[in-house]
Amino acid sequence: MKNWQEQLRYDPIPPLVSSNEAVTYFVRRDLLEEEVSSISHLWELPEAQKICKNQLVDGSWKYPGKKPVVYPEHHYSLVETWKQFRFLVEKYEFTKEHPCARKAAEYLFSCQTEEGDIRGMIANQYATYYTGAIMSLLIKAGYEDDSRIEKGFQWLLSMRQDDLGWTIPILTVHFDRETMYKLTSQYCEPVQPDRSKPFSHNWTGMVLRAFAAHKKYRKSREAAIAGTLLKSRFFQKDVYTSYQKASYWVKFQYPFWWNNLVSALDSLSLIGFTKDDPDIKKALEWFIDHQQEDGLWKISYVEPEKKRTESAKEKEMKLWVSLAICRILKRFYG
């Protein structure tokens, strides 16, 4: 038994290794350190192929819901492409070696501005958080050394607050509801940040994923500073009203979208923080204390305990979240 497993009351390996083919593959490779077949084996799974089949010629995916008129025209395509690219990269480890991932990456890069940010998630406003999160996927897909990624990092570094963390620039300035709606649905010049305002742990957490994914930038002083800010806010509410409740720390999903305790620790474990750090120790102990008897973790610890049947989607999400937690524990405890 590995050191990380000895920290737990229940063994998570049996339920994970007997689950779906992709989860089982990563359990054997990442947790048990067994020899496995080429990652391209997962690319051929029906679930992955279904995603690829729905890709459009330009590399994007069609947004399935209603599309109210909004700026820019590519907003909904960008949102849906980010969503689907997450699944390909995080659940099946697609890289640019596969044409589907390559086309998707080029579509995402086509939304990069001359300044360096990915534009279009909130009209023409700066979206530091999505730029970082999208960059993390592109890096994992094999674009780590691409000049467009470097351009993105330089932009992210230029957009820090005075405290050296990140927020969403438009949130640092007070606007009435009508003006805010206009800024986020029509063409308007990007709002420049009030850098004296404090960082947001939610948006810093999403930006930090790009640094954690990059072999050079994860070792940078800037990543260490931002990581220190992020962990200082564990279990606290955010300073901005968007996703403000402290309970968002313990509401999980995989692939990662919003910041939470799993996604934050995933980044911090790669940046170089150790289990002896008081904030990290507190978070790790929380996971150890909240493991279920079946060896897994719930996807949300927000709702009060009540008996109900989990949906198939929730059961699968629980497996992926638990795998992510086990990877984190293994990095910290060995």
CSV table of C-alpha atoms in Angstrom, one decimal, residues 80-313:
chain,number,residue,atom,x,y,z
A,80,GLU,CA,-19.3,25.2,-26.3
A,81,THR,CA,-15.8,24.5,-27.7
A,82,TRP,CA,-14.3,25.2,-24.3
A,83,LYS,CA,-16.8,22.8,-22.7
A,84,GLN,CA,-16.1,19.9,-25.2
A,85,PHE,CA,-12.3,20.5,-25.3
A,86,ARG,CA,-12.3,20.0,-21.5
A,87,PHE,CA,-13.7,16.5,-21.9
A,88,LEU,CA,-11.3,15.5,-24.7
A,89,VAL,CA,-8.2,16.7,-22.8
A,90,GLU,CA,-9.1,15.9,-19.2
A,91,LYS,CA,-10.9,12.6,-19.6
A,92,TYR,CA,-9.2,11.1,-22.6
A,93,GLU,CA,-5.9,13.1,-22.8
A,94,PHE,CA,-6.3,14.1,-26.4
A,95,THR,CA,-3.3,16.0,-27.8
A,96,LYS,CA,-2.5,17.8,-31.0
A,97,GLU,CA,-1.5,14.4,-32.4
A,98,HIS,CA,-5.2,13.9,-33.0
A,99,PRO,CA,-6.9,16.0,-35.7
A,100,CYS,CA,-9.9,16.7,-33.6
A,101,ALA,CA,-7.9,18.2,-30.8
A,102,ARG,CA,-5.7,20.1,-33.3
A,103,LYS,CA,-8.7,21.7,-35.0
A,104,ALA,CA,-10.2,22.6,-31.6
A,105,ALA,CA,-7.0,24.2,-30.4
A,106,GLU,CA,-6.7,26.3,-33.6
A,107,TYR,CA,-10.2,27.5,-33.2
A,108,LEU,CA,-9.5,28.5,-29.6
A,109,PHE,CA,-6.3,30.3,-30.7
A,110,SER,CA,-8.3,32.1,-33.3
A,111,CYS,CA,-10.1,33.8,-30.4
A,112,GLN,CA,-6.9,35.2,-29.0
A,113,THR,CA,-6.4,38.9,-29.4
A,114,GLU,CA,-3.2,40.9,-30.3
A,115,GLU,CA,-3.0,41.7,-26.6
A,116,GLY,CA,-2.8,37.9,-25.8
A,117,ASP,CA,-6.1,37.1,-24.1
A,118,ILE,CA,-8.8,34.8,-25.2
A,119,ARG,CA,-11.7,37.2,-26.0
A,120,GLY,CA,-15.4,36.4,-26.4
A,121,MET,CA,-16.5,34.7,-23.2
A,122,ILE,CA,-17.9,38.0,-21.7
A,123,ALA,CA,-18.5,40.1,-24.9
A,124,ASN,CA,-15.4,42.2,-25.5
A,125,GLN,CA,-14.4,42.3,-21.9
A,126,TYR,CA,-11.2,40.8,-20.5
A,127,ALA,CA,-11.8,37.3,-19.2
A,128,THR,CA,-8.6,36.6,-17.2
A,129,TYR,CA,-10.1,33.4,-15.6
A,130,TYR,CA,-11.2,31.8,-18.9
A,131,THR,CA,-8.0,32.8,-20.6
A,132,GLY,CA,-6.0,30.9,-17.9
A,133,ALA,CA,-8.3,27.9,-17.9
A,134,ILE,CA,-8.4,27.5,-21.7
A,135,MET,CA,-4.6,27.9,-21.8
A,136,SER,CA,-4.2,25.1,-19.3
A,137,LEU,CA,-6.0,22.8,-21.7
A,138,LEU,CA,-4.0,23.9,-24.7
A,139,ILE,CA,-0.8,23.3,-22.8
A,140,LYS,CA,-1.9,19.8,-21.8
A,141,ALA,CA,-2.8,19.2,-25.5
A,142,GLY,CA,0.8,19.8,-26.5
A,143,TYR,CA,1.1,23.5,-27.1
A,144,GLU,CA,3.3,24.3,-24.2
A,145,ASP,CA,6.1,25.7,-26.3
A,146,ASP,CA,3.8,27.6,-28.8
A,147,SER,CA,4.5,31.3,-29.0
A,148,ARG,CA,0.7,32.0,-28.6
A,149,ILE,CA,0.9,30.4,-25.2
A,150,GLU,CA,3.8,32.6,-24.2
A,151,LYS,CA,1.9,35.6,-25.4
A,152,GLY,CA,-1.0,34.5,-23.2
A,153,PHE,CA,1.2,34.2,-20.1
A,154,GLN,CA,2.7,37.7,-20.7
A,155,TRP,CA,-0.9,39.1,-20.9
A,156,LEU,CA,-1.9,37.2,-17.7
A,157,LEU,CA,1.1,38.6,-15.8
A,158,SER,CA,0.3,42.1,-17.0
A,159,MET,CA,-3.3,41.8,-15.7
A,160,ARG,CA,-2.5,41.1,-12.0
A,161,GLN,CA,-3.9,43.2,-9.2
A,162,ASP,CA,-1.5,45.2,-6.9
A,163,ASP,CA,-1.6,42.2,-4.5
A,164,LEU,CA,-0.3,40.0,-7.4
A,165,GLY,CA,-3.5,37.9,-7.7
A,166,TRP,CA,-6.2,38.0,-10.3
A,167,THR,CA,-9.8,39.0,-10.6
A,168,ILE,CA,-12.1,39.8,-13.5
A,169,PRO,CA,-11.3,43.4,-14.4
A,170,ILE,CA,-15.0,44.4,-15.0
A,171,LEU,CA,-15.8,43.4,-11.4
A,172,THR,CA,-13.3,45.9,-9.9
A,173,VAL,CA,-15.4,48.9,-11.1
A,174,HIS,CA,-19.0,49.6,-9.9
A,175,PHE,CA,-21.6,49.8,-12.7
A,176,ASP,CA,-25.4,49.9,-12.5
A,177,ARG,CA,-27.3,46.9,-13.8
A,178,GLU,CA,-28.1,48.4,-17.2
A,179,THR,CA,-24.5,49.4,-17.9
A,180,MET,CA,-23.2,46.0,-16.8
A,181,TYR,CA,-25.6,44.3,-19.1
A,182,LYS,CA,-24.5,46.5,-22.0
A,183,LEU,CA,-20.8,45.9,-21.3
A,184,THR,CA,-21.3,42.1,-21.2
A,185,SER,CA,-23.6,41.7,-24.2
A,186,GLN,CA,-22.6,44.4,-26.7
A,187,TYR,CA,-19.4,45.7,-28.2
A,188,CYS,CA,-17.7,48.0,-25.7
A,189,GLU,CA,-14.1,48.8,-25.1
A,190,PRO,CA,-12.6,46.5,-22.4
A,191,VAL,CA,-12.9,47.9,-18.9
A,192,GLN,CA,-9.5,48.5,-17.4
A,193,PRO,CA,-9.1,47.0,-13.9
A,194,ASP,CA,-8.9,49.0,-10.7
A,195,ARG,CA,-5.7,47.3,-9.5
A,196,SER,CA,-6.1,48.5,-6.0
A,197,LYS,CA,-9.0,46.2,-5.5
A,198,PRO,CA,-8.2,42.7,-3.9
A,199,PHE,CA,-7.7,39.5,-5.8
A,200,SER,CA,-10.5,37.0,-6.1
A,201,HIS,CA,-9.7,33.4,-5.1
A,202,ASN,CA,-12.2,32.0,-7.6
A,203,TRP,CA,-10.6,33.7,-10.6
A,204,THR,CA,-7.0,33.4,-9.4
A,205,GLY,CA,-7.7,29.6,-9.0
A,206,MET,CA,-8.8,29.4,-12.7
A,207,VAL,CA,-5.8,31.4,-13.9
A,208,LEU,CA,-3.4,29.4,-11.9
A,209,ARG,CA,-4.2,26.2,-13.8
A,210,ALA,CA,-2.3,27.5,-16.8
A,211,PHE,CA,0.8,28.1,-14.6
A,212,ALA,CA,0.4,24.6,-13.0
A,213,ALA,CA,0.2,22.9,-16.4
A,214,HIS,CA,3.4,24.6,-17.7
A,215,LYS,CA,6.7,23.0,-16.8
A,216,LYS,CA,8.5,26.4,-16.7
A,217,TYR,CA,5.8,28.7,-15.3
A,218,ARG,CA,4.8,26.3,-12.5
A,219,LYS,CA,8.2,26.9,-11.0
A,220,SER,CA,8.0,30.7,-11.3
A,221,ARG,CA,7.9,33.1,-8.5
A,222,GLU,CA,4.7,34.5,-9.8
A,223,ALA,CA,3.0,31.1,-9.5
A,224,ALA,CA,4.3,30.7,-6.0
A,225,ILE,CA,2.9,34.1,-5.0
A,226,ALA,CA,-0.5,33.5,-6.5
A,227,GLY,CA,-0.6,30.0,-5.0
A,228,THR,CA,0.1,31.5,-1.6
A,229,LEU,CA,-2.8,33.9,-2.1
A,230,LEU,CA,-5.1,31.1,-3.2
A,231,LYS,CA,-4.5,28.8,-0.3
A,232,SER,CA,-4.9,31.6,2.2
A,233,ARG,CA,-8.5,31.7,1.2
A,234,PHE,CA,-9.5,28.1,1.6
A,235,PHE,CA,-13.0,27.6,3.0
A,236,GLN,CA,-13.6,31.4,3.0
A,237,LYS,CA,-16.1,33.4,0.9
A,238,ASP,CA,-14.9,35.4,-2.1
A,239,VAL,CA,-14.5,39.2,-1.8
A,240,TYR,CA,-16.6,39.7,-5.0
A,241,THR,CA,-20.3,38.8,-5.3
A,242,SER,CA,-19.9,36.4,-8.2
A,243,TYR,CA,-19.6,32.8,-6.8
A,244,GLN,CA,-19.1,34.4,-3.4
A,245,LYS,CA,-20.3,31.7,-1.0
A,246,ALA,CA,-17.7,29.8,1.0
A,247,SER,CA,-19.6,26.6,0.1
A,248,TYR,CA,-18.3,26.7,-3.5
A,249,TRP,CA,-15.0,25.4,-2.1
A,250,VAL,CA,-16.7,22.0,-1.5
A,251,LYS,CA,-18.8,21.7,-4.7
A,252,PHE,CA,-16.8,19.6,-7.1
A,253,GLN,CA,-16.9,18.8,-10.8
A,254,TYR,CA,-14.6,17.1,-13.4
A,255,PRO,CA,-13.4,18.2,-15.8
A,256,PHE,CA,-12.7,21.3,-13.7
A,257,TRP,CA,-14.7,24.5,-14.5
A,258,TRP,CA,-15.0,26.8,-11.4
A,259,ASN,CA,-12.5,27.0,-8.6
A,260,ASN,CA,-13.0,24.6,-5.7
A,261,LEU,CA,-10.9,22.7,-3.2
A,262,VAL,CA,-10.1,19.9,-5.7
A,263,SER,CA,-9.1,22.1,-8.6
A,264,ALA,CA,-7.1,24.4,-6.4
A,265,LEU,CA,-5.1,21.6,-4.7
A,266,ASP,CA,-4.5,20.0,-8.1
A,267,SER,CA,-2.7,23.2,-9.2
A,268,LEU,CA,-0.9,23.7,-5.9
A,269,SER,CA,0.4,20.2,-5.8
A,270,LEU,CA,2.0,20.8,-9.2
A,271,ILE,CA,3.4,24.2,-8.3
A,272,GLY,CA,5.4,22.9,-5.4
A,273,PHE,CA,3.6,23.3,-2.2
A,274,THR,CA,4.0,20.6,0.4
A,275,LYS,CA,1.8,18.7,2.8
A,276,ASP,CA,3.5,20.4,5.7
A,277,ASP,CA,2.2,23.8,4.7
A,278,PRO,CA,-0.6,24.6,7.3
A,279,ASP,CA,-3.2,25.6,4.7
A,280,ILE,CA,-2.4,22.6,2.5
A,281,LYS,CA,-2.5,20.3,5.6
A,282,LYS,CA,-5.9,21.6,6.5
A,283,ALA,CA,-7.3,21.0,3.1
A,284,LEU,CA,-5.8,17.5,2.9
A,285,GLU,CA,-7.3,16.6,6.3
A,286,TRP,CA,-10.7,17.8,5.1
A,287,PHE,CA,-10.6,15.3,2.2
A,288,ILE,CA,-9.4,12.5,4.5
A,289,ASP,CA,-12.2,13.3,7.0
A,290,HIS,CA,-14.9,13.5,4.3
A,291,GLN,CA,-14.2,10.2,2.4
A,292,GLN,CA,-17.3,8.0,2.2
A,293,GLU,CA,-17.4,4.4,3.3
A,294,ASP,CA,-17.4,3.2,-0.4
A,295,GLY,CA,-14.0,4.8,-0.7
A,296,LEU,CA,-15.1,7.7,-2.9
A,297,TRP,CA,-16.0,11.3,-2.3
A,298,LYS,CA,-19.3,13.1,-3.0
A,299,ILE,CA,-19.4,15.7,-5.7
A,300,SER,CA,-21.0,18.2,-3.4
A,301,TYR,CA,-20.9,18.7,0.4
A,302,VAL,CA,-23.2,21.7,0.2
A,303,GLU,CA,-26.6,20.1,0.3
A,304,PRO,CA,-27.8,18.6,3.6
A,305,GLU,CA,-27.7,14.9,3.9
A,306,LYS,CA,-30.8,13.3,2.4
A,307,LYS,CA,-31.5,9.9,0.9
A,308,ARG,CA,-32.0,9.9,-2.9
A,309,THR,CA,-30.8,7.9,-5.8
A,310,GLU,CA,-27.8,9.2,-7.7
A,311,SER,CA,-28.2,9.7,-11.4
A,312,ALA,CA,-25.8,7.8,-13.8
A,313,LYS,CA,-24.2,11.2,-14.6
